[in-house]
mmCIF file of N, CA, C and O in Angstrom:
data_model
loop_
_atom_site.group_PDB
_atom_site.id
_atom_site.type_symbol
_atom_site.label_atom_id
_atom_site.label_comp_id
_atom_site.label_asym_id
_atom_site.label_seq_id
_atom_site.Cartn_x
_atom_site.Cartn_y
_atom_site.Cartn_z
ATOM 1 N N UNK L 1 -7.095 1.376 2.145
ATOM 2 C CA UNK L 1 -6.929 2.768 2.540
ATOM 3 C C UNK L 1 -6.498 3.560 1.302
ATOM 4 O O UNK L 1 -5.733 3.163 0.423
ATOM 5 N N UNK L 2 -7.139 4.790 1.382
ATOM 6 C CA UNK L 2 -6.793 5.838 0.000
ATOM 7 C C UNK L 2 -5.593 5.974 0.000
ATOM 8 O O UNK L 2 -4.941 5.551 0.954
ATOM 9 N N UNK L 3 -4.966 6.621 -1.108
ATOM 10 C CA UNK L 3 -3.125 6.969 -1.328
ATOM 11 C C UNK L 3 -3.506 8.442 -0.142
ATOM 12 O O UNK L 3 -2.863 8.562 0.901
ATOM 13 N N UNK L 4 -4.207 9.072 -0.390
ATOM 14 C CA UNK L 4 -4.575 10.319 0.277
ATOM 15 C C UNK L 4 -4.528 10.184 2.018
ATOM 16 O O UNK L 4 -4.100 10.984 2.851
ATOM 17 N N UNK L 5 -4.957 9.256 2.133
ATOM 18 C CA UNK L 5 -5.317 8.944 3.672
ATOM 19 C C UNK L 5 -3.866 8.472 4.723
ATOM 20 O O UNK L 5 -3.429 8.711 5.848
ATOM 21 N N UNK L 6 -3.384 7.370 3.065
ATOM 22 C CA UNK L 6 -1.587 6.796 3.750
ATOM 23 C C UNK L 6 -0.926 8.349 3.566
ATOM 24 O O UNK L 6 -0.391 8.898 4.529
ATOM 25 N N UNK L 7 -0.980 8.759 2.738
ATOM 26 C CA UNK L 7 -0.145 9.882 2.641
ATOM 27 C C UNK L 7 -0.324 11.067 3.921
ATOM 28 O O UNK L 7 0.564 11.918 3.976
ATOM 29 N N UNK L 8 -1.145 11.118 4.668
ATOM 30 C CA UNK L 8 -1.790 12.051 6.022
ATOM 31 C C UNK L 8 -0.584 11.645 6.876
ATOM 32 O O UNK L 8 -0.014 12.484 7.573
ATOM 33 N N UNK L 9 -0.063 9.953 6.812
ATOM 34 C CA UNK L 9 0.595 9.746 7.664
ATOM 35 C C UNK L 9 1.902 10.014 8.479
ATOM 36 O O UNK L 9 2.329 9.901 9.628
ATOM 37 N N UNK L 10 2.484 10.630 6.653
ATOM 38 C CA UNK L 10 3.949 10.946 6.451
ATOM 39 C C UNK L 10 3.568 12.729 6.756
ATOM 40 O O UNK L 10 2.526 13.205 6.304
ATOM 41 N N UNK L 11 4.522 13.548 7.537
ATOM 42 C CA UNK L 11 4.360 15.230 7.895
ATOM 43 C C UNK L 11 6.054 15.074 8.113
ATOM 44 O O UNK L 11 6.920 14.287 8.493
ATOM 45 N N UNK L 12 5.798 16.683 7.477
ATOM 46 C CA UNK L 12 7.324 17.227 7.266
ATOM 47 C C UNK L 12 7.364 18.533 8.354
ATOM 48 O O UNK L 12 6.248 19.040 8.242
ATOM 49 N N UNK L 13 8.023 19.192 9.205
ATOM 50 C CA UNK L 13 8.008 19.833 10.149
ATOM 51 C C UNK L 13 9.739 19.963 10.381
ATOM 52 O O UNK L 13 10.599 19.097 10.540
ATOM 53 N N UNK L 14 9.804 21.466 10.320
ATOM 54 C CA UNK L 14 11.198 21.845 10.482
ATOM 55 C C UNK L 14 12.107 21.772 11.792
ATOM 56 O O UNK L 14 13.332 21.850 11.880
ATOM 57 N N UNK L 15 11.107 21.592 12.818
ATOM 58 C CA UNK L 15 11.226 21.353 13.972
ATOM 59 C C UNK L 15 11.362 19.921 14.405
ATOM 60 O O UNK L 15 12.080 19.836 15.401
ATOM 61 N N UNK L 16 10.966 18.931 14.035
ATOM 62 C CA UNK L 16 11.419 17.347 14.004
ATOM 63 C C UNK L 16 12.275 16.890 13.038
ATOM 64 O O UNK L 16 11.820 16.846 11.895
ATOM 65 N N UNK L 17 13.309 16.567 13.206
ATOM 66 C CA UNK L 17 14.213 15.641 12.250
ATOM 67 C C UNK L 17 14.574 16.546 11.260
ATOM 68 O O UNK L 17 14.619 16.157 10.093
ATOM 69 N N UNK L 18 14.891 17.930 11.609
ATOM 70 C CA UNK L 18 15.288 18.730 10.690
ATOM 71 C C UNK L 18 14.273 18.486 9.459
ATOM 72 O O UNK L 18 14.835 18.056 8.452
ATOM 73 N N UNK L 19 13.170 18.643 9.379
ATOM 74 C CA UNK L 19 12.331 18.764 8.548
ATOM 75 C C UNK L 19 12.092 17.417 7.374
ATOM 76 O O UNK L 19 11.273 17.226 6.475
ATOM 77 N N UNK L 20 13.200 16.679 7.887
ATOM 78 C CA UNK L 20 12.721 15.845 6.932
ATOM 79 C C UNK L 20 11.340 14.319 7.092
ATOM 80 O O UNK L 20 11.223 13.831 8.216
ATOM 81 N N UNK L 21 10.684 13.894 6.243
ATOM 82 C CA UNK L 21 9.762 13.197 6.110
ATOM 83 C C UNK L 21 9.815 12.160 7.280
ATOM 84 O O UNK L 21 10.878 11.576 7.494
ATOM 85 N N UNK L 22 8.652 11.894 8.087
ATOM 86 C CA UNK L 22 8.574 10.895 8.877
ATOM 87 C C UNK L 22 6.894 10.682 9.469
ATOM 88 O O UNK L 22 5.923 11.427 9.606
ATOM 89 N N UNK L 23 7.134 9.495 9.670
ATOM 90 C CA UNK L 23 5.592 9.045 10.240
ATOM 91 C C UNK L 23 5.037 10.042 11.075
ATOM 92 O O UNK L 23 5.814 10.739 11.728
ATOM 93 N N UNK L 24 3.692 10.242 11.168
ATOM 94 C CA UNK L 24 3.055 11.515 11.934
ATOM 95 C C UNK L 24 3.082 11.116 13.492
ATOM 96 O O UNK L 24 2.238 10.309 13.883
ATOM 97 N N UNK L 25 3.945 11.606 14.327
ATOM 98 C CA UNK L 25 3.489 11.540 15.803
ATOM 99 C C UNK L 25 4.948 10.621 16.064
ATOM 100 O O UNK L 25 5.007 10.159 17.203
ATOM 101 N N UNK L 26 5.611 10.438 15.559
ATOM 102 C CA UNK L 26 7.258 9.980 15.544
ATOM 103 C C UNK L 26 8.047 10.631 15.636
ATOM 104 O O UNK L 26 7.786 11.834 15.662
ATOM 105 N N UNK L 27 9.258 10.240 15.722
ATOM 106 C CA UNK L 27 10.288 10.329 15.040
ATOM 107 C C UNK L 27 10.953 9.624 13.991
ATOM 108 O O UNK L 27 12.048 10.078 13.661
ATOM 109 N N UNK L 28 10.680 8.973 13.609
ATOM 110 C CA UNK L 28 10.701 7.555 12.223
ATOM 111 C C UNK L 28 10.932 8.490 11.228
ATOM 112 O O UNK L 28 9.992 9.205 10.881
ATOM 113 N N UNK L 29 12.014 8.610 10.710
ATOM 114 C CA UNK L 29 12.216 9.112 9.195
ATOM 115 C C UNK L 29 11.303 8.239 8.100
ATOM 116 O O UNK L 29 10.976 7.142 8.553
ATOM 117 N N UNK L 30 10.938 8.450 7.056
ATOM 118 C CA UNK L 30 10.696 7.614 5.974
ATOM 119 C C UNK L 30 11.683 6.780 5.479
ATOM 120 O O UNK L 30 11.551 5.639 5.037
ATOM 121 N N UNK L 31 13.045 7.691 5.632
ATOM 122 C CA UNK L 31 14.406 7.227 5.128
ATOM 123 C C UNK L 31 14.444 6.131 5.884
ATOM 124 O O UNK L 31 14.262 4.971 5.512
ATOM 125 N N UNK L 32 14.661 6.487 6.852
ATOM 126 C CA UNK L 32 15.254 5.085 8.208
ATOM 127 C C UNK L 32 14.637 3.705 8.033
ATOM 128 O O UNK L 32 15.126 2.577 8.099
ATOM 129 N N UNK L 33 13.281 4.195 7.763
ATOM 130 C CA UNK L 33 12.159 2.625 8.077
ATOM 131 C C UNK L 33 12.631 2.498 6.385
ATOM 132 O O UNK L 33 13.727 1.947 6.491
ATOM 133 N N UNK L 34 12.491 2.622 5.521
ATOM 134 C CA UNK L 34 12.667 2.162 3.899
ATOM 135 C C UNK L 34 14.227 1.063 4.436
ATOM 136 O O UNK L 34 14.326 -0.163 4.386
ATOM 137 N N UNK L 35 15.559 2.407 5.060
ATOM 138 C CA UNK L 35 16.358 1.546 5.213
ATOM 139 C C UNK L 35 16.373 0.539 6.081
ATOM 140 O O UNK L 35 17.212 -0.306 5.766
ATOM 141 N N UNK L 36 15.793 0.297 7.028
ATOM 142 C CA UNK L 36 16.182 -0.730 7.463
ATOM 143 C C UNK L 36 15.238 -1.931 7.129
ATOM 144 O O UNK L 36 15.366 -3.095 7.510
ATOM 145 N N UNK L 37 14.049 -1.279 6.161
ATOM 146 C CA UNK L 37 13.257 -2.794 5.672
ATOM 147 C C UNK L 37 14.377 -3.620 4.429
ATOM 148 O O UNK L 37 14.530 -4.836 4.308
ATOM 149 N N UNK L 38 15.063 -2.496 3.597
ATOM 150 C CA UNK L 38 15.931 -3.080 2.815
ATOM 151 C C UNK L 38 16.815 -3.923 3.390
ATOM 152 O O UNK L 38 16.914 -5.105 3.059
ATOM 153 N N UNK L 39 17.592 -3.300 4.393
ATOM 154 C CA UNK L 39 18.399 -4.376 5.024
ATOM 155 C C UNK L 39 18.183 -5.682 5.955
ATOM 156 O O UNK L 39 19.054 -6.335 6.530
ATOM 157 N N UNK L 40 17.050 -5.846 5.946
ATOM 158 C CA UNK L 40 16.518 -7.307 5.985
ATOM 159 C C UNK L 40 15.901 -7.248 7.389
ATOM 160 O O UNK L 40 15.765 -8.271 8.060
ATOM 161 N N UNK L 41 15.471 -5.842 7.891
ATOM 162 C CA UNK L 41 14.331 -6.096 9.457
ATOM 163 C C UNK L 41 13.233 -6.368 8.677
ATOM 164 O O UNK L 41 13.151 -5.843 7.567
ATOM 165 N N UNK L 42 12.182 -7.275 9.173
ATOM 166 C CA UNK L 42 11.045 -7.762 8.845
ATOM 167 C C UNK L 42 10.412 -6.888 9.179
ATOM 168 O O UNK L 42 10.825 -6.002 9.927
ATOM 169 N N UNK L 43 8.934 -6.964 8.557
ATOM 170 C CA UNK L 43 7.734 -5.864 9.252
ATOM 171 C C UNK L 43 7.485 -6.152 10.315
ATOM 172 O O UNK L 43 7.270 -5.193 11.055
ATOM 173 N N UNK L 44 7.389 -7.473 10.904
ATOM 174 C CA UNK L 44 6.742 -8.212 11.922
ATOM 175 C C UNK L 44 7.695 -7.140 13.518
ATOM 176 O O UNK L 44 7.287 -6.633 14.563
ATOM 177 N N UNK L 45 9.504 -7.304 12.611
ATOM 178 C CA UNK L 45 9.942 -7.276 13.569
ATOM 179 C C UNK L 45 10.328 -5.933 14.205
ATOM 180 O O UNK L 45 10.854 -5.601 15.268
ATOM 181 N N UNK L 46 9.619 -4.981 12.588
ATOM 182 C CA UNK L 46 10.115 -3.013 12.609
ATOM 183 C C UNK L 46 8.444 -2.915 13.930
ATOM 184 O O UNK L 46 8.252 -1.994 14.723
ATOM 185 N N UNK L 47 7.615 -4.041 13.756
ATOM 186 C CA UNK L 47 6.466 -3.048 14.163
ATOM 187 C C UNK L 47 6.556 -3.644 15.600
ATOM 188 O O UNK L 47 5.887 -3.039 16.439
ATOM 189 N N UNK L 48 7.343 -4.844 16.079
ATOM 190 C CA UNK L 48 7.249 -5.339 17.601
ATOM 191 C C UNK L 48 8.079 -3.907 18.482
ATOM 192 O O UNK L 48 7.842 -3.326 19.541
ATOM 193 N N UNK L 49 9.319 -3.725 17.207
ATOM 194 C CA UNK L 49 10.422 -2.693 18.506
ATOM 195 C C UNK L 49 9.763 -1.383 18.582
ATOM 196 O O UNK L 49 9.917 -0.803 19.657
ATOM 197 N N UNK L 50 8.852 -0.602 17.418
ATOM 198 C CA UNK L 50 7.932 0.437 17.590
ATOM 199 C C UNK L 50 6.624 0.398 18.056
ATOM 200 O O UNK L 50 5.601 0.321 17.376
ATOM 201 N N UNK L 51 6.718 0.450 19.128
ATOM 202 C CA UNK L 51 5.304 0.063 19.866
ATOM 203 C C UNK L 51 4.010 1.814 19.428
ATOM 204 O O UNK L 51 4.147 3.023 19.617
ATOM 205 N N UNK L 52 2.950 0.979 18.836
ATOM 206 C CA UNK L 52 2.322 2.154 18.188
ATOM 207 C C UNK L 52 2.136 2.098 16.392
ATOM 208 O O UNK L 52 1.209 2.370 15.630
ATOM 209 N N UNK L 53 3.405 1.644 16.232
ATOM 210 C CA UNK L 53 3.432 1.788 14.785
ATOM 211 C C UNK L 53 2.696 0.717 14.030
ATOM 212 O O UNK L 53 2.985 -0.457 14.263
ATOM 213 N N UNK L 54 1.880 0.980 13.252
ATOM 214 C CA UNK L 54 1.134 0.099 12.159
ATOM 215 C C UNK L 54 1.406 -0.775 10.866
ATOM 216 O O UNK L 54 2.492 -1.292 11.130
ATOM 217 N N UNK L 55 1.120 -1.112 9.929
ATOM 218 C CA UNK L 55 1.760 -1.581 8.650
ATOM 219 C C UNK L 55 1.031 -0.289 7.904
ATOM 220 O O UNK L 55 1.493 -0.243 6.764
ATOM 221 N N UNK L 56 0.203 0.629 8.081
ATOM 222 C CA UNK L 56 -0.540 1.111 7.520
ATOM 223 C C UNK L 56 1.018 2.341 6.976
ATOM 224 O O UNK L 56 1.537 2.626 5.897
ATOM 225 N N UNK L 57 1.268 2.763 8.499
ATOM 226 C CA UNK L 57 2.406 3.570 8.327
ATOM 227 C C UNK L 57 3.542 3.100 7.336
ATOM 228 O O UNK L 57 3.886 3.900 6.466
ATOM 229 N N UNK L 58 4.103 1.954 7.396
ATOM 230 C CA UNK L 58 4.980 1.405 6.476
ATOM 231 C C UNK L 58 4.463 1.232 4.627
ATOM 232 O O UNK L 58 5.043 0.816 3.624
ATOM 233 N N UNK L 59 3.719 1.541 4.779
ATOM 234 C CA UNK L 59 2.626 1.696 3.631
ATOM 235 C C UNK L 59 2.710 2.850 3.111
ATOM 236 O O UNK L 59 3.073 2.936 1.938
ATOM 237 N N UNK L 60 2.419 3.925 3.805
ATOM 238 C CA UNK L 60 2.906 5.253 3.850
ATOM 239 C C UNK L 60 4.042 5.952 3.294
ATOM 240 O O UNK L 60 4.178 7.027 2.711
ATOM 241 N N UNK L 61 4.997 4.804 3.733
ATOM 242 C CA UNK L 61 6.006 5.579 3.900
ATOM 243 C C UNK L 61 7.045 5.018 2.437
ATOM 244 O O UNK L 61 8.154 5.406 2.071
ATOM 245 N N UNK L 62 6.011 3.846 1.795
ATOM 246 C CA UNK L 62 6.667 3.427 0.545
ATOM 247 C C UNK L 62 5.835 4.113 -0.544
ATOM 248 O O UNK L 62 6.249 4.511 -1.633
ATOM 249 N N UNK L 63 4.447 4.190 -0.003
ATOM 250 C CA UNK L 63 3.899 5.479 -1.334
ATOM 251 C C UNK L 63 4.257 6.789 -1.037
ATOM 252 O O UNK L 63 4.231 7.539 -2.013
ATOM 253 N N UNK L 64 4.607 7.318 0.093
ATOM 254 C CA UNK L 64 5.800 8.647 -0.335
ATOM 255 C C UNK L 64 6.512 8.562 -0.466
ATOM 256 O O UNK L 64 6.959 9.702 -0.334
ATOM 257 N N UNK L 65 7.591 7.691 -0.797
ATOM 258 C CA UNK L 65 9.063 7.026 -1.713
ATOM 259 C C UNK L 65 8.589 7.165 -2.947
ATOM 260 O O UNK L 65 9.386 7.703 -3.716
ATOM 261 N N UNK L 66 7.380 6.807 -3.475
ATOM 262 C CA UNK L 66 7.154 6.372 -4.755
ATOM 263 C C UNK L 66 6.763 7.642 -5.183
ATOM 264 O O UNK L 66 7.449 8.157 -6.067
ATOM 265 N N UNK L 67 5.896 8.197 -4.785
ATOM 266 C CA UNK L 67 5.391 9.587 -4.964
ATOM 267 C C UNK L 67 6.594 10.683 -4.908
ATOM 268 O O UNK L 67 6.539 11.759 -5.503
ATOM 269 N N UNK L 68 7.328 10.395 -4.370
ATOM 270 C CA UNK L 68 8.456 11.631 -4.027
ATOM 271 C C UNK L 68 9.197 11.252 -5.355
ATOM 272 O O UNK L 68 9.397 12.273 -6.013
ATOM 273 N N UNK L 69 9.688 10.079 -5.989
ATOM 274 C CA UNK L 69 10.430 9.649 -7.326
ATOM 275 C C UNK L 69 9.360 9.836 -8.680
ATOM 276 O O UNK L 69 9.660 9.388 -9.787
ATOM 277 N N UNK L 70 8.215 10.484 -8.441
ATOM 278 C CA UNK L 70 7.678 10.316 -9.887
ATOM 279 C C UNK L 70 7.768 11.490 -10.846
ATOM 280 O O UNK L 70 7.377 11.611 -12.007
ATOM 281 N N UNK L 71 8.575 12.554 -9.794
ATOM 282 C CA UNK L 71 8.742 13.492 -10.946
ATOM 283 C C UNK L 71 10.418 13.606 -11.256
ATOM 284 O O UNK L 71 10.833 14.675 -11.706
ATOM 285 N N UNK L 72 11.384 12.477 -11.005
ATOM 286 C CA UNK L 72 12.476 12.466 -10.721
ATOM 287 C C UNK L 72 12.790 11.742 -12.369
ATOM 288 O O UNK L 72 12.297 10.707 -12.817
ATOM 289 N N UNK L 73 13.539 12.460 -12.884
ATOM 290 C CA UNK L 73 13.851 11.925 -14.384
ATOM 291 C C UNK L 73 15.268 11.398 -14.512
ATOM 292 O O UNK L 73 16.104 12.300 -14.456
ATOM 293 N N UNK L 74 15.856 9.936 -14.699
ATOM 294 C CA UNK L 74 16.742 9.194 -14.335
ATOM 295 C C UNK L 74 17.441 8.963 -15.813
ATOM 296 O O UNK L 74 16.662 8.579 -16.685
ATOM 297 N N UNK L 75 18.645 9.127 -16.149
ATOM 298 C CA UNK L 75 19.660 8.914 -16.800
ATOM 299 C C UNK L 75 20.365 7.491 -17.092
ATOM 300 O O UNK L 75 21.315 7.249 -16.347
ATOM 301 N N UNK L 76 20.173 6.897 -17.680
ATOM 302 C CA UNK L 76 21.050 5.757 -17.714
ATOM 303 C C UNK L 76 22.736 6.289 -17.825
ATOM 304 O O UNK L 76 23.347 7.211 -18.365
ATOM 305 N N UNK L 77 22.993 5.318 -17.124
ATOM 306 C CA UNK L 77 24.432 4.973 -16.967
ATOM 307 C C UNK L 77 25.347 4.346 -18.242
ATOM 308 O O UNK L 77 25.061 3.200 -18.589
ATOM 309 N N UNK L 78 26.661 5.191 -19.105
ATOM 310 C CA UNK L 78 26.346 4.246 -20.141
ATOM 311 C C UNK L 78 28.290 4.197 -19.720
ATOM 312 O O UNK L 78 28.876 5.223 -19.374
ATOM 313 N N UNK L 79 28.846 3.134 -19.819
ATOM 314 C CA UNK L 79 30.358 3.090 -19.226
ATOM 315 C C UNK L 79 31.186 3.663 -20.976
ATOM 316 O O UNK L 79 30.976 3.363 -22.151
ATOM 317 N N UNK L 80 31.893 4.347 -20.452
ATOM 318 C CA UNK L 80 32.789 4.909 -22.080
ATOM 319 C C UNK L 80 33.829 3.784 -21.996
ATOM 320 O O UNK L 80 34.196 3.130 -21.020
ATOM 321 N N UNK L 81 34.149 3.742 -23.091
ATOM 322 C CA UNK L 81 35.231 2.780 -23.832
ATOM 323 C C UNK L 81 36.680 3.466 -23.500
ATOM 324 O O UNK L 81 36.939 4.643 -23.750
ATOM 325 N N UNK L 82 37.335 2.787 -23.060
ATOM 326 C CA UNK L 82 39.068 3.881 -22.531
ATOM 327 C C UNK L 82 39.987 3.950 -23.759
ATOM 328 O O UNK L 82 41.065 4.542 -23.691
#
């Protein structure tokens, strides 16, 4: 599937979730599903409790993570000496 096509999936609407990013036809933040794949729910087991939801969407929702950080310019951390 195109980046263009996953990306259709993710809609921003001021009226759902206070506007922020989520799967189209949800309520699924982008935030939420990123967090709780980090914290160790499986895909198997994000897509049994969302009945509807695809891997296509979870796909989605990590190339608009990635896409949303590419114009984000990051600083290293450097610790000062006391």
């Amino acid at each position: 599937m195109s980046d263009d096509n996953l990306l259709k999936r993710i809609v921003q609407d001021p009226k759902v979730m206070a506007g922020q990013p989520v799967i189209k036809g949800t309520r699924l933040t982008v935030r939420f599903v990123l967090n709780v794949l980090a914290h160790g729910t499986s895909v198997d087991e994000l897509l049994l409790e969302y009945d509807g939801l695809a891997v296509e969407d979870l796909q989605a929702c990590f190339l608009f993570a990635s896409e949303s950080l590419g114009d984000v310019e990051f600083m290293p951390l450097v610790a000062e000496a006391s």
